[in-house]
PDB file of C-alpha atoms in Angstrom:
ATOM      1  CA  UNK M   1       4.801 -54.265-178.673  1.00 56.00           C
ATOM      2  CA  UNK M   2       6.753 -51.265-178.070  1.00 79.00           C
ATOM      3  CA  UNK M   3       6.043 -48.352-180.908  1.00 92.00           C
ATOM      4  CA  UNK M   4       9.018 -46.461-182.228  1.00 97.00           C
ATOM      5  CA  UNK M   5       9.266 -42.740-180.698  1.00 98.00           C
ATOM      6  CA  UNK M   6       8.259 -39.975-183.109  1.00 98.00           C
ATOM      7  CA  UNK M   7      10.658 -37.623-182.998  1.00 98.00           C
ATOM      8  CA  UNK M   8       9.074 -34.424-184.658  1.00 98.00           C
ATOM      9  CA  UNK M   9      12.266 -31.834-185.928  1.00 98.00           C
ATOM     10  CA  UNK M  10      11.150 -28.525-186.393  1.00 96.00           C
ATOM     11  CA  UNK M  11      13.411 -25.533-188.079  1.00 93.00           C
ATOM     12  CA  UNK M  12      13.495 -23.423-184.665  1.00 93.00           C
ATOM     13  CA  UNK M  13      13.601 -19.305-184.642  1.00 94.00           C
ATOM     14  CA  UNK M  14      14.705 -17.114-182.314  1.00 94.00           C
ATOM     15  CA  UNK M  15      11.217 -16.200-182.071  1.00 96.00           C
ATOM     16  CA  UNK M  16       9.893 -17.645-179.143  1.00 96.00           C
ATOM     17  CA  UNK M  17       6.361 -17.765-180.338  1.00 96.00           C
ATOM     18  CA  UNK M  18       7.752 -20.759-182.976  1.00 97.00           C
ATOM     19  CA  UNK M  19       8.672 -23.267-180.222  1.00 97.00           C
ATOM     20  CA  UNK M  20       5.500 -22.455-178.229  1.00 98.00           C
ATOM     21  CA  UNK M  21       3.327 -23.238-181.069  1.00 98.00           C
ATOM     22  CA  UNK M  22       5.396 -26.343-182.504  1.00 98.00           C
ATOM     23  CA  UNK M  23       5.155 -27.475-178.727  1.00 98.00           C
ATOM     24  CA  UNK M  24       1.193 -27.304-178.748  1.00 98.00           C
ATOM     25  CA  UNK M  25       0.856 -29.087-181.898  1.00 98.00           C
ATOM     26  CA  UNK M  26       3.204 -32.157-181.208  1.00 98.00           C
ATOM     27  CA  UNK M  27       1.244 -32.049-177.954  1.00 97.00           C
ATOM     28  CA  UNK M  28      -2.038 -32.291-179.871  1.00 98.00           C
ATOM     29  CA  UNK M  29      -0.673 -35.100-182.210  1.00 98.00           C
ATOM     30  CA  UNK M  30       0.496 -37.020-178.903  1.00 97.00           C
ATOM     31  CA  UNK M  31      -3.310 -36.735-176.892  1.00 98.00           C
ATOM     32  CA  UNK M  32      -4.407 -38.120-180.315  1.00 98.00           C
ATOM     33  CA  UNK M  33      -2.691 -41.183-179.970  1.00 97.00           C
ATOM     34  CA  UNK M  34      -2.494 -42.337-176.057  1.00 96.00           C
ATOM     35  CA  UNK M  35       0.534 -44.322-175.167  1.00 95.00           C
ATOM     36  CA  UNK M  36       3.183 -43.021-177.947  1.00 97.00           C
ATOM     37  CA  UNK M  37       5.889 -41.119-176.965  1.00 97.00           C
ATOM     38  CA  UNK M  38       6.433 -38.116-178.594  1.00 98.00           C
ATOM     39  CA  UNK M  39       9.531 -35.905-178.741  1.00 98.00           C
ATOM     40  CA  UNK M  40      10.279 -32.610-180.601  1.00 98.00           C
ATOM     41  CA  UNK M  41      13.613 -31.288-181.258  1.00 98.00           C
ATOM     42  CA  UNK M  42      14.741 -28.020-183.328  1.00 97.00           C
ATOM     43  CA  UNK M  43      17.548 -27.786-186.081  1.00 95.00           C
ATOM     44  CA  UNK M  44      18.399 -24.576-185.338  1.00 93.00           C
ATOM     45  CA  UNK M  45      18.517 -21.477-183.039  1.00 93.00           C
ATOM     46  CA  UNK M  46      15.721 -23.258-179.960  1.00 93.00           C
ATOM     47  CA  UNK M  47      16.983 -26.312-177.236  1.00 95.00           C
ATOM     48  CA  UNK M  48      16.734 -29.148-177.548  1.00 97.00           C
ATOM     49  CA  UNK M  49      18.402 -30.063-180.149  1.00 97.00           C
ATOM     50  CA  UNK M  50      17.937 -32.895-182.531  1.00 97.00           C
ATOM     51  CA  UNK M  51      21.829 -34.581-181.769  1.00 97.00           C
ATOM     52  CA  UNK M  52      20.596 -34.071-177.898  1.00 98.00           C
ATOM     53  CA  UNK M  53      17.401 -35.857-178.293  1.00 98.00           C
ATOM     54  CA  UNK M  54      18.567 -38.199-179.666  1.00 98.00           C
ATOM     55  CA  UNK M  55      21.156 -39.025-177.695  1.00 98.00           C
ATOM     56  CA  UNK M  56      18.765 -38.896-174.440  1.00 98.00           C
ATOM     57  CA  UNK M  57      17.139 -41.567-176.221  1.00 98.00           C
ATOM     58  CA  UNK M  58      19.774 -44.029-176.886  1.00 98.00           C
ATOM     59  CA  UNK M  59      20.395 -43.732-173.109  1.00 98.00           C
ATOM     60  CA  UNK M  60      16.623 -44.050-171.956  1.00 97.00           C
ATOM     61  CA  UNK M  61      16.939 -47.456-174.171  1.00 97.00           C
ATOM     62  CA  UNK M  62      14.847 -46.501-177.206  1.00 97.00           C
ATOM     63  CA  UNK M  63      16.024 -48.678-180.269  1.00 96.00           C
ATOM     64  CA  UNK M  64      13.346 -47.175-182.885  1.00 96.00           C
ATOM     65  CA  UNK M  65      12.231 -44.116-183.912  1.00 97.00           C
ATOM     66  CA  UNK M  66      10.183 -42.082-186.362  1.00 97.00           C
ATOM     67  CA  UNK M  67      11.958 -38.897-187.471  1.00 97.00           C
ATOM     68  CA  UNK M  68       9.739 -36.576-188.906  1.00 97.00           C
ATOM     69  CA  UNK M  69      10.505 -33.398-190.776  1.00 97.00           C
ATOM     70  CA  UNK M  70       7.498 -30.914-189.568  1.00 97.00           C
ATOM     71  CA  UNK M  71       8.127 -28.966-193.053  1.00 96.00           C
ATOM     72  CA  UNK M  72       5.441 -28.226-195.930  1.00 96.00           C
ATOM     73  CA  UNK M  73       7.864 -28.942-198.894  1.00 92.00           C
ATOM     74  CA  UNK M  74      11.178 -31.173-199.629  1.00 87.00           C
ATOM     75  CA  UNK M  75      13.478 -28.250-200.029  1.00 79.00           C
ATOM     76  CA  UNK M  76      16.800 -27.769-198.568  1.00 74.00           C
ATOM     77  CA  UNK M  77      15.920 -28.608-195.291  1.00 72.00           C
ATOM     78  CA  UNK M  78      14.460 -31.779-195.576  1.00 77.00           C
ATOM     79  CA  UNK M  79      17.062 -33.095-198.058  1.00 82.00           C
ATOM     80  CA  UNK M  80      20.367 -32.363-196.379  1.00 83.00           C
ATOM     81  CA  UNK M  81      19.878 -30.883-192.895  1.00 88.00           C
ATOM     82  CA  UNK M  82      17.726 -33.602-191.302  1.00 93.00           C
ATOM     83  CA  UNK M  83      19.005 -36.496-193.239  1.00 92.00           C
ATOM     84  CA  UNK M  84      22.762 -34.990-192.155  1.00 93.00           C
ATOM     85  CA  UNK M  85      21.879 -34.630-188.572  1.00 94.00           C
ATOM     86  CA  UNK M  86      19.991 -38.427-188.301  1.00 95.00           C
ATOM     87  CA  UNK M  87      23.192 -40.096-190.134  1.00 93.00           C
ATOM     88  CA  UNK M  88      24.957 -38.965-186.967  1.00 93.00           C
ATOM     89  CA  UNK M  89      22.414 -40.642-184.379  1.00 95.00           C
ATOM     90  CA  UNK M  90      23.279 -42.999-181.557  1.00 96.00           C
ATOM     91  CA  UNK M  91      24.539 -46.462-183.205  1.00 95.00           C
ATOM     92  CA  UNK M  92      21.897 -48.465-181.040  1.00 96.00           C
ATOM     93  CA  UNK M  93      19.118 -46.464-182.730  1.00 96.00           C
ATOM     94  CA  UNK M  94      16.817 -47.252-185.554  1.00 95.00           C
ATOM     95  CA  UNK M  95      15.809 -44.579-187.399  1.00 96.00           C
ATOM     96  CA  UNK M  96      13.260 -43.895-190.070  1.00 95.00           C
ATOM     97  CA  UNK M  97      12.812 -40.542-191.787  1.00 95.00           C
ATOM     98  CA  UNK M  98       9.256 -39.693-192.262  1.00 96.00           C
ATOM     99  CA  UNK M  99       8.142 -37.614-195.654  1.00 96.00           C
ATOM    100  CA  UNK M 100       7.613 -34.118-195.055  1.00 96.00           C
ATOM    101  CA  UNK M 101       4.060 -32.700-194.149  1.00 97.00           C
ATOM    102  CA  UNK M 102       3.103 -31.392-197.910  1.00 96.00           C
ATOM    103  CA  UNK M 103       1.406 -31.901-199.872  1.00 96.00           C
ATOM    104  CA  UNK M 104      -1.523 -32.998-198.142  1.00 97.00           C
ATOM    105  CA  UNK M 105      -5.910 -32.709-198.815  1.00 98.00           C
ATOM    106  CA  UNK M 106      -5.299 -32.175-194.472  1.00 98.00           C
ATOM    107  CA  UNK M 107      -3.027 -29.162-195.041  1.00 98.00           C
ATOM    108  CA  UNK M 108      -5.912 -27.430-197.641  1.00 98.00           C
ATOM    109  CA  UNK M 109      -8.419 -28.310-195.012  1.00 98.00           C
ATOM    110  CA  UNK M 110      -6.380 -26.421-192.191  1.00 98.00           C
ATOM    111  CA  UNK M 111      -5.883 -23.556-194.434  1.00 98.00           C
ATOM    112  CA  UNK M 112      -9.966 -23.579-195.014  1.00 98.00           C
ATOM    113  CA  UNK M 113     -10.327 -23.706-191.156  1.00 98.00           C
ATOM    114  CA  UNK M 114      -8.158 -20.551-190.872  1.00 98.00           C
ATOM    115  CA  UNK M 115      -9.542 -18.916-193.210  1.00 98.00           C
ATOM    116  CA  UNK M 116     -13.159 -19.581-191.776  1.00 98.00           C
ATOM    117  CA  UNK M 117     -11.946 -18.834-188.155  1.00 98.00           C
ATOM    118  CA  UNK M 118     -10.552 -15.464-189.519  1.00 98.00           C
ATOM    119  CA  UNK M 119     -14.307 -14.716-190.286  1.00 98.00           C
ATOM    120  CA  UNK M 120     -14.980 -16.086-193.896  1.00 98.00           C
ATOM    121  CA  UNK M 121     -17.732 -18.399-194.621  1.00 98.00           C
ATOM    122  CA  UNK M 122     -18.106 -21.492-197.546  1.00 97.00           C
ATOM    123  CA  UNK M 123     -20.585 -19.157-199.332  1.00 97.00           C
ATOM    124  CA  UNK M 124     -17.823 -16.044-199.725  1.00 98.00           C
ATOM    125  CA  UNK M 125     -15.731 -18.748-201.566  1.00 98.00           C
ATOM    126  CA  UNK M 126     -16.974 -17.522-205.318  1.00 97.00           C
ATOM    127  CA  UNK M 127     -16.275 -14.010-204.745  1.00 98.00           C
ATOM    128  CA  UNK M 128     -12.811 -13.847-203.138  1.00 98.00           C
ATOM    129  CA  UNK M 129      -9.188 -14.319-203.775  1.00 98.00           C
ATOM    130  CA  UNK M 130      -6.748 -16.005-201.426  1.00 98.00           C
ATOM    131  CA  UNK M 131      -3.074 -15.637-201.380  1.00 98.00           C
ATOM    132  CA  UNK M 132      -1.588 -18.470-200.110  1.00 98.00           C
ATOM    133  CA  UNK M 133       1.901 -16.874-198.926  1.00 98.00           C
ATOM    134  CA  UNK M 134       4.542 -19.301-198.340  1.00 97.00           C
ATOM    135  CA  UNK M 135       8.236 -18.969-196.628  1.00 93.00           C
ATOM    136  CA  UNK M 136       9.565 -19.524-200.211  1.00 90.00           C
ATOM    137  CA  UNK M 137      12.785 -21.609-201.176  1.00 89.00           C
ATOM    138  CA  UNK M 138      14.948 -21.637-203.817  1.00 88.00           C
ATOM    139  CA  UNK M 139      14.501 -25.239-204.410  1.00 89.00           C
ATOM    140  CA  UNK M 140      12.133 -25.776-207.264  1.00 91.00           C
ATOM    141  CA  UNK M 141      10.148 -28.898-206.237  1.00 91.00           C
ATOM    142  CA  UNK M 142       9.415 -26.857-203.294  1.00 91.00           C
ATOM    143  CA  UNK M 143       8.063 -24.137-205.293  1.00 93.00           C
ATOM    144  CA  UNK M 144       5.855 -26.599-207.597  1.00 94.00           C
ATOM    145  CA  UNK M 145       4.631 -27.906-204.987  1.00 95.00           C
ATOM    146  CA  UNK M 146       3.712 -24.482-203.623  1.00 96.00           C
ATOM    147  CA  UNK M 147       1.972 -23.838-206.855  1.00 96.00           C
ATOM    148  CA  UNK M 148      -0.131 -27.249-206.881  1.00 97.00           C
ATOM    149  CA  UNK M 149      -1.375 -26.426-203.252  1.00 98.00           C
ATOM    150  CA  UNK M 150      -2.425 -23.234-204.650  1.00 98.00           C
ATOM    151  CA  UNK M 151      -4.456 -24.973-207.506  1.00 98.00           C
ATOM    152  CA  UNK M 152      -5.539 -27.751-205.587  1.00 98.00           C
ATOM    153  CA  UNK M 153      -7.292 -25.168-202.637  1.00 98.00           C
ATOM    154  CA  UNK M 154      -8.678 -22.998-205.947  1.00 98.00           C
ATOM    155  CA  UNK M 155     -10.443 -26.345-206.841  1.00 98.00           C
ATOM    156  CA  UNK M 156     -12.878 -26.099-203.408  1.00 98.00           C
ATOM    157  CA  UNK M 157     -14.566 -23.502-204.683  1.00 98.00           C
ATOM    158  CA  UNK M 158     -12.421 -20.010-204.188  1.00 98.00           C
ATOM    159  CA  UNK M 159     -12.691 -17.251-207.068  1.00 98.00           C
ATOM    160  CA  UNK M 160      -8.940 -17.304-207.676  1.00 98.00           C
ATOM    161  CA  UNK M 161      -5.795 -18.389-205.566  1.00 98.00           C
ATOM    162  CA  UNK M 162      -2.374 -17.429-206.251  1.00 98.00           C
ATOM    163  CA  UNK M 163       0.921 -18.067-204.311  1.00 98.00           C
ATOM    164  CA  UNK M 164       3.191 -15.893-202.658  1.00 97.00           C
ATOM    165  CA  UNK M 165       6.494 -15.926-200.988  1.00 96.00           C
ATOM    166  CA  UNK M 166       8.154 -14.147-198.107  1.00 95.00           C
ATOM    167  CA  UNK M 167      11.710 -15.131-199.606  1.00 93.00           C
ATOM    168  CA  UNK M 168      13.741 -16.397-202.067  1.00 85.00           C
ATOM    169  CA  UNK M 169      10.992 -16.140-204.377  1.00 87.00           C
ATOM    170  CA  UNK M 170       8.334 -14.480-206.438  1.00 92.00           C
ATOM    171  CA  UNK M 171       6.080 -12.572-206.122  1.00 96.00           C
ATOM    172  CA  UNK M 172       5.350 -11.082-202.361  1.00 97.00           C
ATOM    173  CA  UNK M 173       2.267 -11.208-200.814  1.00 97.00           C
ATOM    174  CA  UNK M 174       1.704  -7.572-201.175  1.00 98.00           C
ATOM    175  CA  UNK M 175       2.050  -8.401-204.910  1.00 97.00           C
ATOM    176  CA  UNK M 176      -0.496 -11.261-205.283  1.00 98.00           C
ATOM    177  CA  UNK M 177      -3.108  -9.174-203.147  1.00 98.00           C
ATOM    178  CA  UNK M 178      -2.663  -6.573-205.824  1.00 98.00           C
ATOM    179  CA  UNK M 179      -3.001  -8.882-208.705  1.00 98.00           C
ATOM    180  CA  UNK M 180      -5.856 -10.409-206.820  1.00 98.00           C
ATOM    181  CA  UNK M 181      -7.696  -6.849-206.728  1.00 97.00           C
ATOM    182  CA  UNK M 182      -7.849  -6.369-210.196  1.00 96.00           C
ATOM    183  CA  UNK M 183      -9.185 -10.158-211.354  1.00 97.00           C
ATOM    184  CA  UNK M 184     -12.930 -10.303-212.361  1.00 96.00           C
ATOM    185  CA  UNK M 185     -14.951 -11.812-210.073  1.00 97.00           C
ATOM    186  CA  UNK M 186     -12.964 -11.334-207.228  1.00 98.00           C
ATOM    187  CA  UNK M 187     -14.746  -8.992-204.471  1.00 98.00           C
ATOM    188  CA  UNK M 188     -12.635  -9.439-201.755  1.00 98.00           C
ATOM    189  CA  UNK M 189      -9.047 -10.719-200.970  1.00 98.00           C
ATOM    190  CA  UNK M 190      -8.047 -12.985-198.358  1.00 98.00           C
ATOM    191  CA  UNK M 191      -4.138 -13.868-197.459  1.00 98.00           C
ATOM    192  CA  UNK M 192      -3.894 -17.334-195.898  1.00 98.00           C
ATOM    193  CA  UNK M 193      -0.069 -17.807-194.041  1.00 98.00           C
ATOM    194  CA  UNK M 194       1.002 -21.344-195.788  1.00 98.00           C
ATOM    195  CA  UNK M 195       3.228 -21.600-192.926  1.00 97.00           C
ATOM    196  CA  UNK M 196       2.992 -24.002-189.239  1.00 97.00           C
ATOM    197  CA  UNK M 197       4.545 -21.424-186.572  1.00 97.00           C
ATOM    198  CA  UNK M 198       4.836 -17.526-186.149  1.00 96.00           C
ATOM    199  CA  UNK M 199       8.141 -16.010-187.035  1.00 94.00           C
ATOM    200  CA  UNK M 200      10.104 -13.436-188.731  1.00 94.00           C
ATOM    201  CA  UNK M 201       8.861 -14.558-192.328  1.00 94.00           C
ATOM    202  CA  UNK M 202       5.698 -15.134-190.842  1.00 96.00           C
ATOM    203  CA  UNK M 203       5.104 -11.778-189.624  1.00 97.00           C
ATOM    204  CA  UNK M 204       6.664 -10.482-193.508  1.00 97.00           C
ATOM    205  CA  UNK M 205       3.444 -12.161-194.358  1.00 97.00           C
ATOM    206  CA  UNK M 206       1.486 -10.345-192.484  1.00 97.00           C
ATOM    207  CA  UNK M 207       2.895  -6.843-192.885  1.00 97.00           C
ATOM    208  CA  UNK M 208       2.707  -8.070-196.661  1.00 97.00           C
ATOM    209  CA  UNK M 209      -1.340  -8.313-196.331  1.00 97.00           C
ATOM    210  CA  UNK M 210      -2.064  -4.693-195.030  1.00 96.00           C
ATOM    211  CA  UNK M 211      -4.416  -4.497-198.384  1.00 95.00           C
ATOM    212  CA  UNK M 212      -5.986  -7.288-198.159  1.00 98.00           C
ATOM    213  CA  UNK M 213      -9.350  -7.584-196.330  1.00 98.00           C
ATOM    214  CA  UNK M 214      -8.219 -10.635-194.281  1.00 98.00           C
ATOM    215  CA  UNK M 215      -5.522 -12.246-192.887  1.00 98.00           C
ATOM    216  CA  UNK M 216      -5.970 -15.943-191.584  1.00 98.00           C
ATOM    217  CA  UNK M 217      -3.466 -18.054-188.735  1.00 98.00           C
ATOM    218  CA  UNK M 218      -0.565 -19.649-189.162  1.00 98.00           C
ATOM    219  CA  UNK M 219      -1.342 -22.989-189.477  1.00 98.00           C
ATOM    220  CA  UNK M 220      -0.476 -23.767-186.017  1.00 97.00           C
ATOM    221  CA  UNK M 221      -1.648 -26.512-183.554  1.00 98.00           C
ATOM    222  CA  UNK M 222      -4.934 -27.292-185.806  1.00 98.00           C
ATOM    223  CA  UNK M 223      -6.413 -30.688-185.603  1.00 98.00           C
ATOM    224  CA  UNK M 224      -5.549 -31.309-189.323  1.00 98.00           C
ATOM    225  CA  UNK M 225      -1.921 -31.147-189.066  1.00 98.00           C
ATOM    226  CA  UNK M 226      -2.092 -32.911-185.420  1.00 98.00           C
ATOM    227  CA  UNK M 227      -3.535 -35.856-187.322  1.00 98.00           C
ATOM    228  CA  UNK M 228      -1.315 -35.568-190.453  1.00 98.00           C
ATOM    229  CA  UNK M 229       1.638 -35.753-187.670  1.00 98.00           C
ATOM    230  CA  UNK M 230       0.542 -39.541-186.929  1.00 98.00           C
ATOM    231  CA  UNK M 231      -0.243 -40.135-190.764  1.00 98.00           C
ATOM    232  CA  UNK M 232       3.055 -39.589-191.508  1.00 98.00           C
ATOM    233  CA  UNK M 233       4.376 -41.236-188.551  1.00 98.00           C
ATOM    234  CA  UNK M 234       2.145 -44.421-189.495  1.00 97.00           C
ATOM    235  CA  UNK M 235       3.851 -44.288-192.868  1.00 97.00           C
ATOM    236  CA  UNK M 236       6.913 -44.441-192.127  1.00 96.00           C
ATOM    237  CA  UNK M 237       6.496 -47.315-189.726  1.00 94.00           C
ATOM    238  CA  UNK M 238       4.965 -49.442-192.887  1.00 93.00           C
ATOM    239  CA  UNK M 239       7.980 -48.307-195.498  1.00 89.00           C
ATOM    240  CA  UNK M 240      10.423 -49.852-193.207  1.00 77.00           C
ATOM    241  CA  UNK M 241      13.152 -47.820-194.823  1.00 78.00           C
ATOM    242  CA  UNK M 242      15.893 -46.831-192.214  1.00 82.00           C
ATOM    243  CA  UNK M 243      18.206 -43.915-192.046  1.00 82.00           C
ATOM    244  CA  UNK M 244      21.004 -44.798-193.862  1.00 66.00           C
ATOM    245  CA  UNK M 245      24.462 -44.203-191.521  1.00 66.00           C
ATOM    246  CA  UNK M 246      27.956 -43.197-191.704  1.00 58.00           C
ATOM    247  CA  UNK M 247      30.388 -45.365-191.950  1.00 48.00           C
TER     248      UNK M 247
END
């Protein structure tokens, strides 16, 4: 039996650092299952592109194939770019559209493993804050689900977490590390990216955490999200709900 492609779309950047680290994660999703093929294709601003993948597949013969969103939230993205771009697809293809990567108990675990690999420990959980600073959207089921993460990752344990955004919305990291500072309990204050690839948000983050004591990774090519990659894929495949196309 021949498995449908998964076709991984990322948003793309100009900043070259993006496609290098979307690259090493799809690659880790692909060693994890032997035998799939596994594509990745940008929406914007990095080659390929999604219309020219998928049009080297119709002509390599592929009639199925897994399209999958590699965003944290169903904002704007997810609703009308990729679902746009897919109506337009090769005739011959089959495609499903895959649900986005959040949320996800994988994606609070690869936040935890940044956080840990940035030097805290489980037992520095009670005594510090973490910021978990997000792109930000406009779209407010993005943002709730921004906000739930944030609960959900205070529930393992952490002395407070509160979200932040690089854009669109409120407040900025800089913001939540300050709010952070002045909460009992809290002795130290940790910003955790809620993002998959560097970039120029990204690094807003970052400049954003300057008074914090640490700053984790991106997200990045972590074995959670390489495994939530072919948990989404393997959903899709069991929905059976194809792309609907234009006439």
């Amino acid at each position: 039996m021949n498995h449908p492609v998964l076709l991984v779309i990322a948003h793309g950047s100009r900043d070259p650092r993006h496609a290098a680290t979307v690259q090493a994660l799809v690659r880790r999703a692909g060693a994890l299952r032997p035998g799939l093929r596994v594509e990745t294709a940008f929406l914007d601003f990095t080659l390929p592109s999604v219309a020219g993948v998928l049009d080297r597949l119709a002509a390599d013969g592929v009639r199925d194939v897994v399209a999958l969103p590699l965003l944290l939230t169903r904002a704007f993205h997810a609703k009308a770019d990729v679902p746009a771009v897919l109506r337009q697809a090769p005739p011959s293809l089959r495609i499903h559209q895959a649900e986005v990567l959040g949320p996800s108990p994988l994606l609070i675990a690869a936040v935890e493993r940044r956080l840990y690999e940035a030097g805290l420990t489980p037992g520095d959980k009670s005594a510090t804050g973490v910021v978990l600073a997000s792109a930000g959207s406009t779209d407010p089921e993005a943002i709730a689900v921004i906000a739930e993460t944030a609960r959900e990752l205070r529930r393992t344990g952490w002395c407070s977490v509160r979200p932040a955004f690089a854009s669109a919305s409120l407040p900025r990291t800089e913001d939540a590390v300050r709010a952070l500072r002045a909460e009992p309990g809290v002795r130290r204050v940790a910003v955790a990216p809620y993002v998959i690839a560097p970039g120029r948000l990204p690094d807003r983050i970052a400049a954003g955490a300057a008074g914090a004591d640490v700053l984790a990774a991106v997200l990045g090519p972590s074995p959670e999200l390489a495994s939530l990659l072919l948990e989404r894929y393997d959903g899709a495949r069991a929905a059976r709900r194809p792309v609907a196309r234009t006439a």
